XYZ file of C-alpha atoms in Angstrom:
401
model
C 8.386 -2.915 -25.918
C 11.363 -4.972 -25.930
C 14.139 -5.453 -22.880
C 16.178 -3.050 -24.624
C 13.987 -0.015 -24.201
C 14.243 -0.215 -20.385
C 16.846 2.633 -19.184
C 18.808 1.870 -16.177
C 19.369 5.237 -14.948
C 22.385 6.170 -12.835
C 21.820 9.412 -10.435
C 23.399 11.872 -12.668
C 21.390 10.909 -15.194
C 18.021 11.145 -14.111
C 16.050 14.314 -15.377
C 14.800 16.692 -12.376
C 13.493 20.197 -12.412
C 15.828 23.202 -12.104
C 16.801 23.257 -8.761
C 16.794 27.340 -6.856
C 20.402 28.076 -6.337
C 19.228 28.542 -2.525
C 18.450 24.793 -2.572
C 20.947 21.463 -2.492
C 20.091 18.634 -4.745
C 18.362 16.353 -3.249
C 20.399 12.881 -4.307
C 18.665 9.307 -5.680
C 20.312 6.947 -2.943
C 18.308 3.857 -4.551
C 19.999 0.829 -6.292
C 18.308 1.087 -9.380
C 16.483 3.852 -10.567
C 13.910 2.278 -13.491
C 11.602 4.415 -15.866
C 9.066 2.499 -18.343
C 6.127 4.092 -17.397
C 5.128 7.938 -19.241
C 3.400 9.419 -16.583
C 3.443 8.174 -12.339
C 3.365 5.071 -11.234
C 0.374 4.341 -8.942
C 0.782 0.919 -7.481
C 2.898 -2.034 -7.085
C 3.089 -5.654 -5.856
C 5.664 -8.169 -5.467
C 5.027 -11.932 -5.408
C 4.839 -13.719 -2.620
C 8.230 -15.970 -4.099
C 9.863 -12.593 -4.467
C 10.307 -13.657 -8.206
C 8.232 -11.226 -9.772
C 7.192 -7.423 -9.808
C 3.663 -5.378 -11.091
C 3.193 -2.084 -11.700
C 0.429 0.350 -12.658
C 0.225 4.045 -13.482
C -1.412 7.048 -15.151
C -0.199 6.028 -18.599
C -2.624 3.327 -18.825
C -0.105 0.311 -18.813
C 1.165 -2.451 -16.502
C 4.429 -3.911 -16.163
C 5.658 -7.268 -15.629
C 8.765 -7.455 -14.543
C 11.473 -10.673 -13.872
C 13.388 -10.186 -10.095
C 15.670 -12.980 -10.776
C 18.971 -11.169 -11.305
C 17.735 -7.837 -9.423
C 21.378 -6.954 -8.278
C 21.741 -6.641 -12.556
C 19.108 -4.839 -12.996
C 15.116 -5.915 -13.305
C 14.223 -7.524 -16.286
C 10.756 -6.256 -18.305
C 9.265 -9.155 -18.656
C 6.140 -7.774 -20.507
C 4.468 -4.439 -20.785
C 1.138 -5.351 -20.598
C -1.262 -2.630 -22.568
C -5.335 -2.903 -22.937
C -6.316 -0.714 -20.496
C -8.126 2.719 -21.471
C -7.503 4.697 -18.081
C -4.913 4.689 -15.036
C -4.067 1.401 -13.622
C -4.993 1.430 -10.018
C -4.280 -1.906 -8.241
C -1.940 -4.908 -9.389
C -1.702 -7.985 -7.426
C -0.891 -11.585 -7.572
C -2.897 -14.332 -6.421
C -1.725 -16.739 -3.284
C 0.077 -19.341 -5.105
C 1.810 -16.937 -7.983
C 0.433 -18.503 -10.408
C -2.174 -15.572 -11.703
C -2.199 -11.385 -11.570
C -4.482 -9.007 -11.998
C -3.963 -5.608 -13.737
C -7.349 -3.202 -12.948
C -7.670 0.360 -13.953
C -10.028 3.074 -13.207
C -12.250 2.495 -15.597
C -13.825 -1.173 -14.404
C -11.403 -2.935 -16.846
C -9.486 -6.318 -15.177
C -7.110 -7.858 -16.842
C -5.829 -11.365 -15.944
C -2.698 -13.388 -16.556
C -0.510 -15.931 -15.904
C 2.218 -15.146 -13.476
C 4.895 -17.302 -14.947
C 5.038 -15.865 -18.362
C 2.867 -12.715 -18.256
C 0.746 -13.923 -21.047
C -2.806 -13.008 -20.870
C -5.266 -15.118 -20.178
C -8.758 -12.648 -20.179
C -10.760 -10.074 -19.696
C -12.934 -9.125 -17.180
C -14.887 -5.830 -18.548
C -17.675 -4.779 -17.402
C -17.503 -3.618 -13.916
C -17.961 0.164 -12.485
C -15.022 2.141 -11.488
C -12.438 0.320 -9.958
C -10.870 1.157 -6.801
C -9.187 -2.038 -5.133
C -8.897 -5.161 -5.914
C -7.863 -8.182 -3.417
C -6.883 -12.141 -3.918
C -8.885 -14.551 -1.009
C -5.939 -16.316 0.679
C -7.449 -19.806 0.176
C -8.705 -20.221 -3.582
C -8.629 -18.230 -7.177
C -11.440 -16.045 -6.410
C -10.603 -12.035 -6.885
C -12.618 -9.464 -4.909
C -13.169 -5.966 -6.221
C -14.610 -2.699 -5.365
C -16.198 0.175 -7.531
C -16.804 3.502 -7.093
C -20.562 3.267 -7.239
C -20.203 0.926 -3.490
C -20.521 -2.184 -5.486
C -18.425 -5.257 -4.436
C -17.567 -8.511 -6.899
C -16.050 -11.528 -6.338
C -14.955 -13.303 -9.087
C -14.115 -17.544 -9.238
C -11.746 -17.700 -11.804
C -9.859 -20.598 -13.193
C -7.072 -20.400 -16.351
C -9.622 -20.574 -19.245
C -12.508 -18.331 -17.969
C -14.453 -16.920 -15.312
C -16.647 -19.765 -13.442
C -18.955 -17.445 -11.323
C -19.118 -13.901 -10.283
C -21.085 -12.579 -7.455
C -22.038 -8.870 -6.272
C -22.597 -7.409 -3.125
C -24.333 -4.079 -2.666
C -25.821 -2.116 0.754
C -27.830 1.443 1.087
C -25.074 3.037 -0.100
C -23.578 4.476 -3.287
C -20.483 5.909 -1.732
C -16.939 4.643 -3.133
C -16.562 1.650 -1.576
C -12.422 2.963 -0.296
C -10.514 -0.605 0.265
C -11.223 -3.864 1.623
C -9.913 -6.651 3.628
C -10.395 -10.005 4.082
C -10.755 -11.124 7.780
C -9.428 -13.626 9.555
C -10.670 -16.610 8.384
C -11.386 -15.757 5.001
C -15.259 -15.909 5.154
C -15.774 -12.221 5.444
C -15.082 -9.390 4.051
C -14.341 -6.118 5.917
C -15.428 -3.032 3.096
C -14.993 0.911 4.102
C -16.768 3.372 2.199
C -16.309 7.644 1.365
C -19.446 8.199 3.378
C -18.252 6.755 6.428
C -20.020 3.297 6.481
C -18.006 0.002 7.688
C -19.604 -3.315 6.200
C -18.706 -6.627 7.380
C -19.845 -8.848 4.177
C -20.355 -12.647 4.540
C -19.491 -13.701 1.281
C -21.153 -16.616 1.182
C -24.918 -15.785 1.549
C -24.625 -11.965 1.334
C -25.772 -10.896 4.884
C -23.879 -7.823 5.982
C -23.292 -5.798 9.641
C -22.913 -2.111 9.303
C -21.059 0.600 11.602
C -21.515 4.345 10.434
C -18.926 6.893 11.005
C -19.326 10.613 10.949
C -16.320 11.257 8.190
C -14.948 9.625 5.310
C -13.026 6.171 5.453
C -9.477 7.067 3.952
C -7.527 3.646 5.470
C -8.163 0.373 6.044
C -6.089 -2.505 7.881
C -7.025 -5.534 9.605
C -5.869 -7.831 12.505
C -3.564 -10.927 11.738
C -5.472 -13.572 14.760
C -8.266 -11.205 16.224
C -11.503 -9.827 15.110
C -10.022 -6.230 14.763
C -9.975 -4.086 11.836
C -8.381 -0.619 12.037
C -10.572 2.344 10.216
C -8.652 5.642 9.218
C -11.006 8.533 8.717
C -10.750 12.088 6.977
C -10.807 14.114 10.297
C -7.547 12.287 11.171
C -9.288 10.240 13.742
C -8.403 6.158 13.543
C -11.282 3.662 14.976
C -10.224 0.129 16.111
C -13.600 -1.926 15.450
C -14.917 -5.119 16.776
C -15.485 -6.988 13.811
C -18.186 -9.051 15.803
C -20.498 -6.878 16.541
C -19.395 -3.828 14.550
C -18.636 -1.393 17.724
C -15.953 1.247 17.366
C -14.023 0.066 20.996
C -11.513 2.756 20.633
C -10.528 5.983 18.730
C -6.788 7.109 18.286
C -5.671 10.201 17.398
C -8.853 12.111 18.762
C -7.926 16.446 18.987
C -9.953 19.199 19.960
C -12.836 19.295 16.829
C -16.416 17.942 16.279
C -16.146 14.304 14.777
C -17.652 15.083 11.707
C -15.312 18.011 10.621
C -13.023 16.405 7.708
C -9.785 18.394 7.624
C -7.025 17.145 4.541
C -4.096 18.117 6.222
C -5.206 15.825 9.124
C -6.241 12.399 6.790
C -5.275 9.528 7.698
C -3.350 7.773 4.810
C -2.200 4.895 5.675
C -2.845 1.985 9.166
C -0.973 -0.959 9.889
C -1.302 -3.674 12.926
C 2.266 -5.600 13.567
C 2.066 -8.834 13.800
C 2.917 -10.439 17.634
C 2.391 -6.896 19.279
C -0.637 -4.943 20.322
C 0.494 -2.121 17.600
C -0.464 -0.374 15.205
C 0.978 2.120 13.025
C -1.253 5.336 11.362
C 0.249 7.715 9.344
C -1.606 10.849 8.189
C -1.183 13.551 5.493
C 0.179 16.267 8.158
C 3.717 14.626 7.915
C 3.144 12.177 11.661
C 3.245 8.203 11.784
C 2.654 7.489 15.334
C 3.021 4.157 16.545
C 0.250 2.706 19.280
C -0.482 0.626 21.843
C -4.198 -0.621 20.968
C -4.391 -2.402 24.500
C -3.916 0.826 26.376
C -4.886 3.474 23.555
C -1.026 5.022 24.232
C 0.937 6.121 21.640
C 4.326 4.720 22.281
C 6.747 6.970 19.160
C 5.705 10.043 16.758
C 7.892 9.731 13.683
C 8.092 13.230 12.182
C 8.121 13.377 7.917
C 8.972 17.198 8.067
C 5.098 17.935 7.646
C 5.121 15.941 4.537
C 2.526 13.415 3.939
C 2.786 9.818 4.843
C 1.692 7.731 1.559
C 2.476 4.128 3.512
C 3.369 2.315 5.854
C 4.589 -1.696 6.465
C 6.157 -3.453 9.500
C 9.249 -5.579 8.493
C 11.104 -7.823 11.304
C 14.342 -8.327 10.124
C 15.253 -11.239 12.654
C 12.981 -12.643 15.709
C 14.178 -10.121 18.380
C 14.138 -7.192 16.094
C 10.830 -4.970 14.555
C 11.017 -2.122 12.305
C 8.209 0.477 10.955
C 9.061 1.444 7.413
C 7.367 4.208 5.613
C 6.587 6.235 2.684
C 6.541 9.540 2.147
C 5.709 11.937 -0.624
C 8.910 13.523 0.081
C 10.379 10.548 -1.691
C 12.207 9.476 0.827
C 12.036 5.766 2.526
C 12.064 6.375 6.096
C 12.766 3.081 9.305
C 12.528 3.180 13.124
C 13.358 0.849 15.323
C 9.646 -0.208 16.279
C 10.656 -1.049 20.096
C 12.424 2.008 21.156
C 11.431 4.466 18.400
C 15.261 5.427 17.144
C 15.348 6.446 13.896
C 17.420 4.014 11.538
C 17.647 4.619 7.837
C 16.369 7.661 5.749
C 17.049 7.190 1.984
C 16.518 10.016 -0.845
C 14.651 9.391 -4.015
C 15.719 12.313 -5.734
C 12.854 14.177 -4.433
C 10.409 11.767 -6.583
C 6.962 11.165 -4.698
C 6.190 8.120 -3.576
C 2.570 6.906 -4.408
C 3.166 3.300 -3.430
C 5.857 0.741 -2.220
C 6.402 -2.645 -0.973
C 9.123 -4.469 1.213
C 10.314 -8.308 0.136
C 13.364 -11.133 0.137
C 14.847 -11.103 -3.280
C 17.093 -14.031 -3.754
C 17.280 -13.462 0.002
C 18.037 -10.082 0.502
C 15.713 -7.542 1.597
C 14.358 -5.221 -0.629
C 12.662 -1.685 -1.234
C 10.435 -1.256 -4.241
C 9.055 2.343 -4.170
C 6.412 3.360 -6.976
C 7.361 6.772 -8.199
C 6.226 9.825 -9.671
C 7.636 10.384 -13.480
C 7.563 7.091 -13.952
C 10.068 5.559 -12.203
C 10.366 2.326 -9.711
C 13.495 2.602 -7.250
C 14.837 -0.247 -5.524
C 16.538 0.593 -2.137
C 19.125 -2.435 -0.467
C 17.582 -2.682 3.245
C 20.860 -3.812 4.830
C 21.164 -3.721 9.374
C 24.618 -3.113 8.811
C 24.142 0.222 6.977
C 20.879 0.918 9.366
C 23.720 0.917 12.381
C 25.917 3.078 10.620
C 23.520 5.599 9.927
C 21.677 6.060 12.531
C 24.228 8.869 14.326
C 23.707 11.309 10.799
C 19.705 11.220 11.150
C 18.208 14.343 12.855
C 17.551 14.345 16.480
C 14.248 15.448 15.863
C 12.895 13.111 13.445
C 11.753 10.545 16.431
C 10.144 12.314 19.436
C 9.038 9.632 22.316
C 6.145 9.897 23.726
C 5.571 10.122 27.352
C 2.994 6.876 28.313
């Protein structure tokens, strides 16, 4: 596919479903409204130079795309094909100078970040369900469906070395972290279990929980992960000695009764607070204290599920909590007093994925969509004071501590 068969679409002229004549519109406030992709869009990941953009959806395909002249539209770099099932995770290594495309059927694909060419294959693992670049050196972790772990040493020509790591269980190993540190890895599983892997020599810790991991986030400095579960309940965990030392969100049900509208979807610590942010498929992100086990704000999504959540600190007095929301809308609070700030339509598209970046130095929005469409939304404070007096009294409601 050439550059010329990417469609900048203006509001108007994006295709939506008939609309009940008892219902308004709901408008496309992004920037740019993109579609390449046949089917959704699952994931996306912007490098760490804010010069590039992945994406990966249903229509087996990844995109490549070129963010250097954003504010005239995004540039298709490449649309990179050879996968035989969705494309699950995309993400670029530490220095930019590889990605990884991964699908759900155990197919990785690796290239070179400056051109998008491909450099080869990695074929033969289970299911895929995450993938993850260590922080210090070209080495690509990866879980599976079956619970199995790999870590990959790659250089440009070939895979050096590849390494597996595998417990009791054959649950879907859910996500993974790396931990402070680098030396460990932090997996969660679908039947509850918590590993703490040391990748060097294999040795693992394990915490059970009664439900389902669903979310997974860990600590910037301290040995803290944060574990979202199916039941809606969120454990912060001790990472050295694998001890659940507090559970948020906690209502009146046994612990091991997994409820969907309740899921947590989505856990976030900030970085130079004791916070942390958990959003769950009943339409609440609530913002806590982990030091005192308060929550501080409940941000309301009208009952609609929260798909993500980031922190983004826009100078060094200010902190924000951004979400995602299958509404399609991009959602901000002010993270210190809990006052909503900017609530932006995306023509009613869900969002299955977004991430938050400077862009030739300006902050912005890229939301992976369903239909197959990536919006970019301008994150400007000027337009976050102006409307914050049209948002909805009730979509913040403080919490009493």
């Amino acid at each position: 596919m050439s550059v010329d068969d990417v469609e900048m679409l203006e509001d108007e002229q994006i295709e939506e479903e008939a609309i009940p004549e008892n219902m308004e519109e709901v408008p496309d406030e992004s920037l740019v409204a993109l579609k390449v992709h046949d089917k959704d869009i699952f994931t996306i990941s912007l490098s760490q130079d804010g010069k590039r953009l992945l994406t990966g959806g249903e229509d087996d395909k990844a995109v490549f795309w070129n963010l250097e002249n954003v504010n005239q539209g995004m540039t298709l770099n490449r649309l990179l094909e050879g996968h035989t099932d969705s494309v699950v995770s995309v993400a670029f290594n530490g220095t930019n100078t590889l990605f990884c495309t991964a699908d759900m059927a155990g197919k990785i694909q690796i290239f070179d970040s400056k051109t998008g060419e491909k450099l080869y294959d990695v074929d033969y693992c289970d299911d895929l369900e995450w993938t993850i670049w260590h922080s210090q050196a070209d080495i690509l972790l990866a879980g599976t469906s079956s619970g199995q772990i790999y870590m990959f040493l790659l250089s440009r020509k070939q895979i050096e070395k590849v390494k597996t790591y595998t417990s009791e269980t054959n649950a879907p190993c859910v996500d993974g972290r790396l931990l402070p540190g680098s030396q460990n890895l932090l997996a969660v599983y679908g039947d509850g279990r918590v590993i703490s892997w040391t990748l060097k020599d294999s040795s693992y810790m394990t915490l059970k929980l009664h439900t389902a991991a669903t979310a997974l986030d860990a600590h910037f400095e301290h040995p803290l992960v944060a574990v979202g579960t199916g039941n809606g309940v969120t454990h912060i965990v001790n990472t050295t000695n694998m001890k659940s030392v507090l559970k948020l969100g906690v209502v009146d049900k046994t612990e091991s009764e997994e409820q969907v509208e309740d899921s947590v979807e989505t856990v976030k610590f900030a970085q130079g607070y004791p916070w942390i942010a958990v959003g769950s498929s009943n339409g609440m992100l609530v913002v806590y204290d982990y030091e005192t086990g308060q929550a501080r704000h409940e941000c309301a999504h009208d009952t609609m599920a929260v798909v993500k959540c980031m922190w983004w600190k826009p100078d060094a007095n200010s902190i924000r909590i951004l979400s995602a929301c299958i509404d399609g809308a991009v959602r901000c609070w002010d993270a210190k007093s809990g006052d909503p700030l900017l609530f932006k339509c995306g023509a009613g598209q869900e969002i299955f994925d977004f991430t938050m970046g400077l862009v030739n130095n300006e902050p912005l929005v890229f939301c992976a969509c369903a239909g197959g469409y990536v919006r970019v939304y301008r994150y400007e404070e000027k337009q976050l004071e102006l409307e914050n007096d049209v948002l909805q009294e009730g979509d913040v409601e403080k919490v009493e501590e």
